[in-house]
PDB file of C-alpha atoms and ligand atoms in Angstrom:
ATOM      1  CA  MET A   1      -3.946   5.452  24.687  1.00  0.00           C
ATOM      2  CA  SER A   2      -4.389   2.965  22.672  1.00  0.00           C
ATOM      3  CA  ILE A   3      -4.144  -0.793  23.382  1.00  0.00           C
ATOM      4  CA  TYR A   4      -3.080  -2.098  20.560  1.00  0.00           C
ATOM      5  CA  LYS A   5       1.120  -2.231  20.346  1.00  0.00           C
ATOM      6  CA  TYR A   6       3.054   0.189  18.505  1.00  0.00           C
ATOM      7  CA  ASN A   7       6.427  -1.694  17.030  1.00  0.00           C
ATOM      8  CA  PRO A   8       8.482   1.407  15.511  1.00  0.00           C
ATOM      9  CA  GLU A   9      10.753  -1.947  13.741  1.00  0.00           C
ATOM     10  CA  ASN A  10       8.465  -2.745  11.773  1.00  0.00           C
ATOM     11  CA  ILE A  11       8.966  -2.897   7.865  1.00  0.00           C
ATOM     12  CA  PHE A  12       7.031  -0.209   6.450  1.00  0.00           C
ATOM     13  CA  ALA A  13       7.829   2.270   9.279  1.00  0.00           C
ATOM     14  CA  LYS A  14      12.084   0.830   8.267  1.00  0.00           C
ATOM     15  CA  ILE A  15      10.196   1.943   4.955  1.00  0.00           C
ATOM     16  CA  LEU A  16       8.850   5.598   5.956  1.00  0.00           C
ATOM     17  CA  ARG A  17      12.504   6.392   7.686  1.00  0.00           C
ATOM     18  CA  ASP A  18      14.106   4.986   4.886  1.00  0.00           C
ATOM     19  CA  GLU A  19      15.884   2.207   6.174  1.00  0.00           C
ATOM     20  CA  ALA A  20      14.394  -0.313   4.153  1.00  0.00           C
ATOM     21  CA  PRO A  21      14.287   0.321   0.418  1.00  0.00           C
ATOM     22  CA  SER A  22      10.964   1.019  -1.666  1.00  0.00           C
ATOM     23  CA  ILE A  23       9.204   2.313  -5.109  1.00  0.00           C
ATOM     24  CA  ARG A  24       7.707   5.443  -3.914  1.00  0.00           C
ATOM     25  CA  VAL A  25       4.943   5.784  -6.275  1.00  0.00           C
ATOM     26  CA  TYR A  26       2.894   8.829  -4.255  1.00  0.00           C
ATOM     27  CA  GLU A  27       3.246  10.833  -1.395  1.00  0.00           C
ATOM     28  CA  ASP A  28       1.726  13.769   1.089  1.00  0.00           C
ATOM     29  CA  ASP A  29       2.662  15.487   4.651  1.00  0.00           C
ATOM     30  CA  GLU A  30       0.240  12.421   5.515  1.00  0.00           C
ATOM     31  CA  THR A  31       0.476   9.505   3.564  1.00  0.00           C
ATOM     32  CA  LEU A  32       2.998   7.614   1.389  1.00  0.00           C
ATOM     33  CA  SER A  33       2.156   5.179  -1.209  1.00  0.00           C
ATOM     34  CA  PHE A  34       4.763   2.291  -2.240  1.00  0.00           C
ATOM     35  CA  MET A  35       4.824  -1.167  -4.646  1.00  0.00           C
ATOM     36  CA  ASP A  36       4.217  -3.775  -2.772  1.00  0.00           C
ATOM     37  CA  ILE A  37       7.147  -6.434  -3.276  1.00  0.00           C
ATOM     38  CA  MET A  38       4.759  -9.789  -3.838  1.00  0.00           C
ATOM     39  CA  PRO A  39       2.047  -8.502  -6.434  1.00  0.00           C
ATOM     40  CA  ARG A  40      -0.845 -10.043  -6.531  1.00  0.00           C
ATOM     41  CA  ALA A  41      -1.657  -8.090  -9.482  1.00  0.00           C
ATOM     42  CA  ASP A  42       0.279  -5.719 -12.621  1.00  0.00           C
ATOM     43  CA  GLY A  43       0.157  -1.794 -10.557  1.00  0.00           C
ATOM     44  CA  HIS A  44      -0.455  -3.485  -6.506  1.00  0.00           C
ATOM     45  CA  CYS A  45       0.593  -0.828  -4.524  1.00  0.00           C
ATOM     46  CA  LEU A  46       0.197  -0.185  -1.076  1.00  0.00           C
ATOM     47  CA  VAL A  47      -1.059   3.075   0.931  1.00  0.00           C
ATOM     48  CA  ILE A  48      -0.243   4.123   4.160  1.00  0.00           C
ATOM     49  CA  PRO A  49      -0.510   6.948   6.673  1.00  0.00           C
ATOM     50  CA  LYS A  50       3.064   8.373   7.346  1.00  0.00           C
ATOM     51  CA  SER A  51       2.727   8.610  10.978  1.00  0.00           C
ATOM     52  CA  PRO A  52       2.340   5.478  13.400  1.00  0.00           C
ATOM     53  CA  CYS A  53      -0.777   3.155  13.303  1.00  0.00           C
ATOM     54  CA  ARG A  54      -1.256  -0.702  13.970  1.00  0.00           C
ATOM     55  CA  ASN A  55      -4.623  -0.903  11.885  1.00  0.00           C
ATOM     56  CA  LEU A  56      -7.963   0.515  11.152  1.00  0.00           C
ATOM     57  CA  LEU A  57      -9.137  -0.458  14.996  1.00  0.00           C
ATOM     58  CA  ASP A  58      -6.464   1.870  16.474  1.00  0.00           C
ATOM     59  CA  ALA A  59      -6.271   4.274  13.690  1.00  0.00           C
ATOM     60  CA  SER A  60      -7.176   8.343  14.261  1.00  0.00           C
ATOM     61  CA  ASP A  61     -10.471  10.083  12.007  1.00  0.00           C
ATOM     62  CA  ALA A  62      -7.493  12.432  10.430  1.00  0.00           C
ATOM     63  CA  GLN A  63      -5.428   8.737   9.306  1.00  0.00           C
ATOM     64  CA  LEU A  64      -8.443   7.510   8.000  1.00  0.00           C
ATOM     65  CA  VAL A  65      -9.257  10.173   6.455  1.00  0.00           C
ATOM     66  CA  ALA A  66      -5.579  11.705   4.843  1.00  0.00           C
ATOM     67  CA  VAL A  67      -5.525   7.690   3.809  1.00  0.00           C
ATOM     68  CA  MET A  68      -8.581   7.009   2.075  1.00  0.00           C
ATOM     69  CA  LEU A  69      -7.807  10.163  -0.085  1.00  0.00           C
ATOM     70  CA  THR A  70      -5.405   8.990  -0.683  1.00  0.00           C
ATOM     71  CA  VAL A  71      -6.154   5.139  -1.558  1.00  0.00           C
ATOM     72  CA  ARG A  72      -9.453   7.248  -4.110  1.00  0.00           C
ATOM     73  CA  LYS A  73      -6.197   8.780  -5.533  1.00  0.00           C
ATOM     74  CA  MET A  74      -4.552   5.705  -5.885  1.00  0.00           C
ATOM     75  CA  SER A  75      -6.832   3.444  -7.150  1.00  0.00           C
ATOM     76  CA  ARG A  76      -7.613   6.165  -9.809  1.00  0.00           C
ATOM     77  CA  ALA A  77      -3.897   6.175 -11.241  1.00  0.00           C
ATOM     78  CA  VAL A  78      -3.876   2.404 -11.202  1.00  0.00           C
ATOM     79  CA  MET A  79      -7.114   1.658 -13.558  1.00  0.00           C
ATOM     80  CA  LYS A  80      -5.744   4.844 -15.735  1.00  0.00           C
ATOM     81  CA  ALA A  81      -2.132   3.064 -15.744  1.00  0.00           C
ATOM     82  CA  PHE A  82      -2.817  -0.227 -16.413  1.00  0.00           C
ATOM     83  CA  ASP A  83      -5.917   0.742 -18.546  1.00  0.00           C
ATOM     84  CA  ALA A  84      -8.243  -1.592 -15.832  1.00  0.00           C
ATOM     85  CA  GLN A  85     -11.951  -1.994 -16.056  1.00  0.00           C
ATOM     86  CA  GLY A  86     -11.993  -2.214 -11.717  1.00  0.00           C
ATOM     87  CA  VAL A  87     -10.236  -1.887  -8.162  1.00  0.00           C
ATOM     88  CA  THR A  88     -10.038  -4.070  -5.716  1.00  0.00           C
ATOM     89  CA  VAL A  89      -9.014  -2.692  -2.706  1.00  0.00           C
ATOM     90  CA  GLN A  90      -8.004  -4.661   0.649  1.00  0.00           C
ATOM     91  CA  GLN A  91      -7.391  -3.880   4.222  1.00  0.00           C
ATOM     92  CA  PHE A  92      -6.520  -6.687   7.164  1.00  0.00           C
ATOM     93  CA  ASN A  93      -6.535  -6.477  10.723  1.00  0.00           C
ATOM     94  CA  GLU A  94      -4.609  -8.564  13.406  1.00  0.00           C
ATOM     95  CA  ALA A  95      -2.583 -12.011  12.966  1.00  0.00           C
ATOM     96  CA  VAL A  96      -6.622 -13.541  12.138  1.00  0.00           C
ATOM     97  CA  GLY A  97      -7.857 -10.963  10.185  1.00  0.00           C
ATOM     98  CA  GLY A  98      -5.186 -11.872   7.238  1.00  0.00           C
ATOM     99  CA  GLN A  99      -1.550  -9.089   8.580  1.00  0.00           C
ATOM    100  CA  GLU A 100       1.623  -9.656   8.391  1.00  0.00           C
ATOM    101  CA  VAL A 101       2.893  -6.365   8.243  1.00  0.00           C
ATOM    102  CA  PHE A 102       1.564  -4.441  11.931  1.00  0.00           C
ATOM    103  CA  HIS A 103       1.420  -0.292  10.094  1.00  0.00           C
ATOM    104  CA  PHE A 104      -2.045  -0.233   8.877  1.00  0.00           C
ATOM    105  CA  HIS A 105      -1.815  -0.389   5.164  1.00  0.00           C
ATOM    106  CA  VAL A 106      -4.291  -0.470   2.916  1.00  0.00           C
ATOM    107  CA  HIS A 107      -3.683  -2.298  -0.511  1.00  0.00           C
ATOM    108  CA  ILE A 108      -4.884  -0.956  -4.106  1.00  0.00           C
ATOM    109  CA  LEU A 109      -5.438  -3.834  -7.378  1.00  0.00           C
ATOM    110  CA  PRO A 110      -5.963  -2.488 -10.424  1.00  0.00           C
ATOM    111  CA  ARG A 111      -8.505  -5.441 -11.697  1.00  0.00           C
ATOM    112  CA  HIS A 112      -9.114  -6.506 -15.540  1.00  0.00           C
ATOM    113  CA  GLU A 113     -11.707  -8.457 -17.418  1.00  0.00           C
ATOM    114  CA  GLY A 114     -11.511 -12.522 -15.933  1.00  0.00           C
ATOM    115  CA  VAL A 115      -7.723 -12.107 -15.124  1.00  0.00           C
ATOM    116  CA  ALA A 116      -7.916 -13.442 -11.559  1.00  0.00           C
ATOM    117  CA  LEU A 117      -5.367 -12.139  -9.029  1.00  0.00           C
ATOM    118  CA  ARG A 118      -2.494 -14.270  -8.543  1.00  0.00           C
ATOM    119  CA  ALA A 119      -1.180 -16.188  -5.719  1.00  0.00           C
ATOM    120  CA  PRO A 120       0.331 -14.762  -2.462  1.00  0.00           C
ATOM    121  CA  GLY A 121       3.606 -14.767  -1.616  1.00  0.00           C
ATOM    122  CA  ILE A 122       5.667 -14.274  -5.209  1.00  0.00           C
ATOM    123  CA  MET A 123       7.702 -11.686  -4.905  1.00  0.00           C
ATOM    124  CA  ALA A 124       8.542  -9.800  -8.416  1.00  0.00           C
ATOM    125  CA  ASP A 125      11.512  -8.550  -9.985  1.00  0.00           C
ATOM    126  CA  ARG A 126      12.800  -5.062  -9.047  1.00  0.00           C
ATOM    127  CA  GLU A 127      12.850  -3.482 -13.287  1.00  0.00           C
ATOM    128  CA  VAL A 128       9.469  -4.647 -13.678  1.00  0.00           C
ATOM    129  CA  LEU A 129       7.738  -3.234 -10.244  1.00  0.00           C
ATOM    130  CA  ASN A 130      10.472  -0.287 -11.449  1.00  0.00           C
ATOM    131  CA  ALA A 131       8.419   0.352 -14.950  1.00  0.00           C
ATOM    132  CA  GLN A 132       5.052  -0.108 -13.334  1.00  0.00           C
ATOM    133  CA  ALA A 133       5.904   2.455 -10.752  1.00  0.00           C
ATOM    134  CA  ASP A 134       6.794   4.931 -13.498  1.00  0.00           C
ATOM    135  CA  ARG A 135       2.896   3.924 -15.961  1.00  0.00           C
ATOM    136  CA  ILE A 136       1.555   4.945 -12.277  1.00  0.00           C
ATOM    137  CA  ARG A 137       3.519   8.343 -11.630  1.00  0.00           C
ATOM    138  CA  PHE A 138       2.770   9.365 -15.116  1.00  0.00           C
ATOM    139  CA  ALA A 139      -1.231   8.128 -14.704  1.00  0.00           C
ATOM    140  CA  LEU A 140      -0.877  10.700 -11.335  1.00  0.00           C
ATOM    141  CA  THR A 141       0.500  13.974 -13.337  1.00  0.00           C
TER     142      THR A 141
HETATM  143  P1  LIG B   1      -0.684  -8.238   4.546  1.00  0.00           P
HETATM  144  O1  LIG B   1      -0.029  -7.694   6.295  1.00  0.00           O
HETATM  145  O2  LIG B   1      -1.555  -9.351   5.196  1.00  0.00           O
HETATM  146  O3  LIG B   1      -1.436  -6.912   4.221  1.00  0.00           O
HETATM  147  O4  LIG B   1       0.501  -7.723   3.518  1.00  0.00           O
HETATM  148  C1  LIG B   1       1.737  -7.354   3.656  1.00  0.00           C
HETATM  149  C2  LIG B   1       1.575  -7.290   2.151  1.00  0.00           C
HETATM  150  O5  LIG B   1       2.692  -5.765   2.490  1.00  0.00           O
HETATM  151  C3  LIG B   1       1.765  -8.481   1.860  1.00  0.00           C
HETATM  152  O6  LIG B   1       0.802  -7.870   0.001  1.00  0.00           O
HETATM  153  C4  LIG B   1       3.502  -8.121   1.163  1.00  0.00           C
HETATM  154  O7  LIG B   1       4.014  -8.338  -0.143  1.00  0.00           O
HETATM  155  C5  LIG B   1       3.794  -6.766   1.092  1.00  0.00           C
HETATM  156  N1  LIG B   1       5.437  -6.067   1.576  1.00  0.00           N
HETATM  157  C6  LIG B   1       5.571  -6.922   2.551  1.00  0.00           C
HETATM  158  N2  LIG B   1       7.320  -6.192   2.643  1.00  0.00           N
HETATM  159  C7  LIG B   1       7.547  -5.158   1.613  1.00  0.00           C
HETATM  160  C8  LIG B   1       7.886  -4.129   1.029  1.00  0.00           C
HETATM  161  N3  LIG B   1       9.166  -4.364   2.211  1.00  0.00           N
HETATM  162  N4  LIG B   1       7.841  -3.849   0.135  1.00  0.00           N
HETATM  163  C9  LIG B   1       6.275  -3.777  -0.066  1.00  0.00           C
HETATM  164  N5  LIG B   1       5.500  -5.010   0.459  1.00  0.00           N
HETATM  165  C10 LIG B   1       6.042  -4.998   1.347  1.00  0.00           C
END
């Protein structure tokens, strides 16, 4: 039994249940990837396990393997979609570690030479995110 509490009312759990909107770019049986609504780079997306998990600290081996395989797939796809030279992969644990949504998630940020990450907390235009999602979906094919 995990000592870490999982609250099924967190926003990513609602996205998984289709109770909250999201722009999905990829999914398989174990994982989902969707656009971050406050992107710090063009093409910033998130990967989450479909099963309940608060963060890295309570993740099972199976959840970690499934998430990281999707992180690799999405990293390759966003680099291709945005002609990026690299990718930053971020993951935060507990409030003091920078975690704000308490469903395990990994950030994927395409990077370009000389382009800094944008400041956090700035909501993106939904049409812009939809167009970026299309590019990522195409890169996955
Ligand atoms: P953190 O827990 O610090 O990794 O941050 C949570 C991330 O989730 C931030 O980058 C937010 O922009 C993002 N986020 C929060 N709510 C949503 C949502 N409804 N859809 C997509 N991304 C979200």
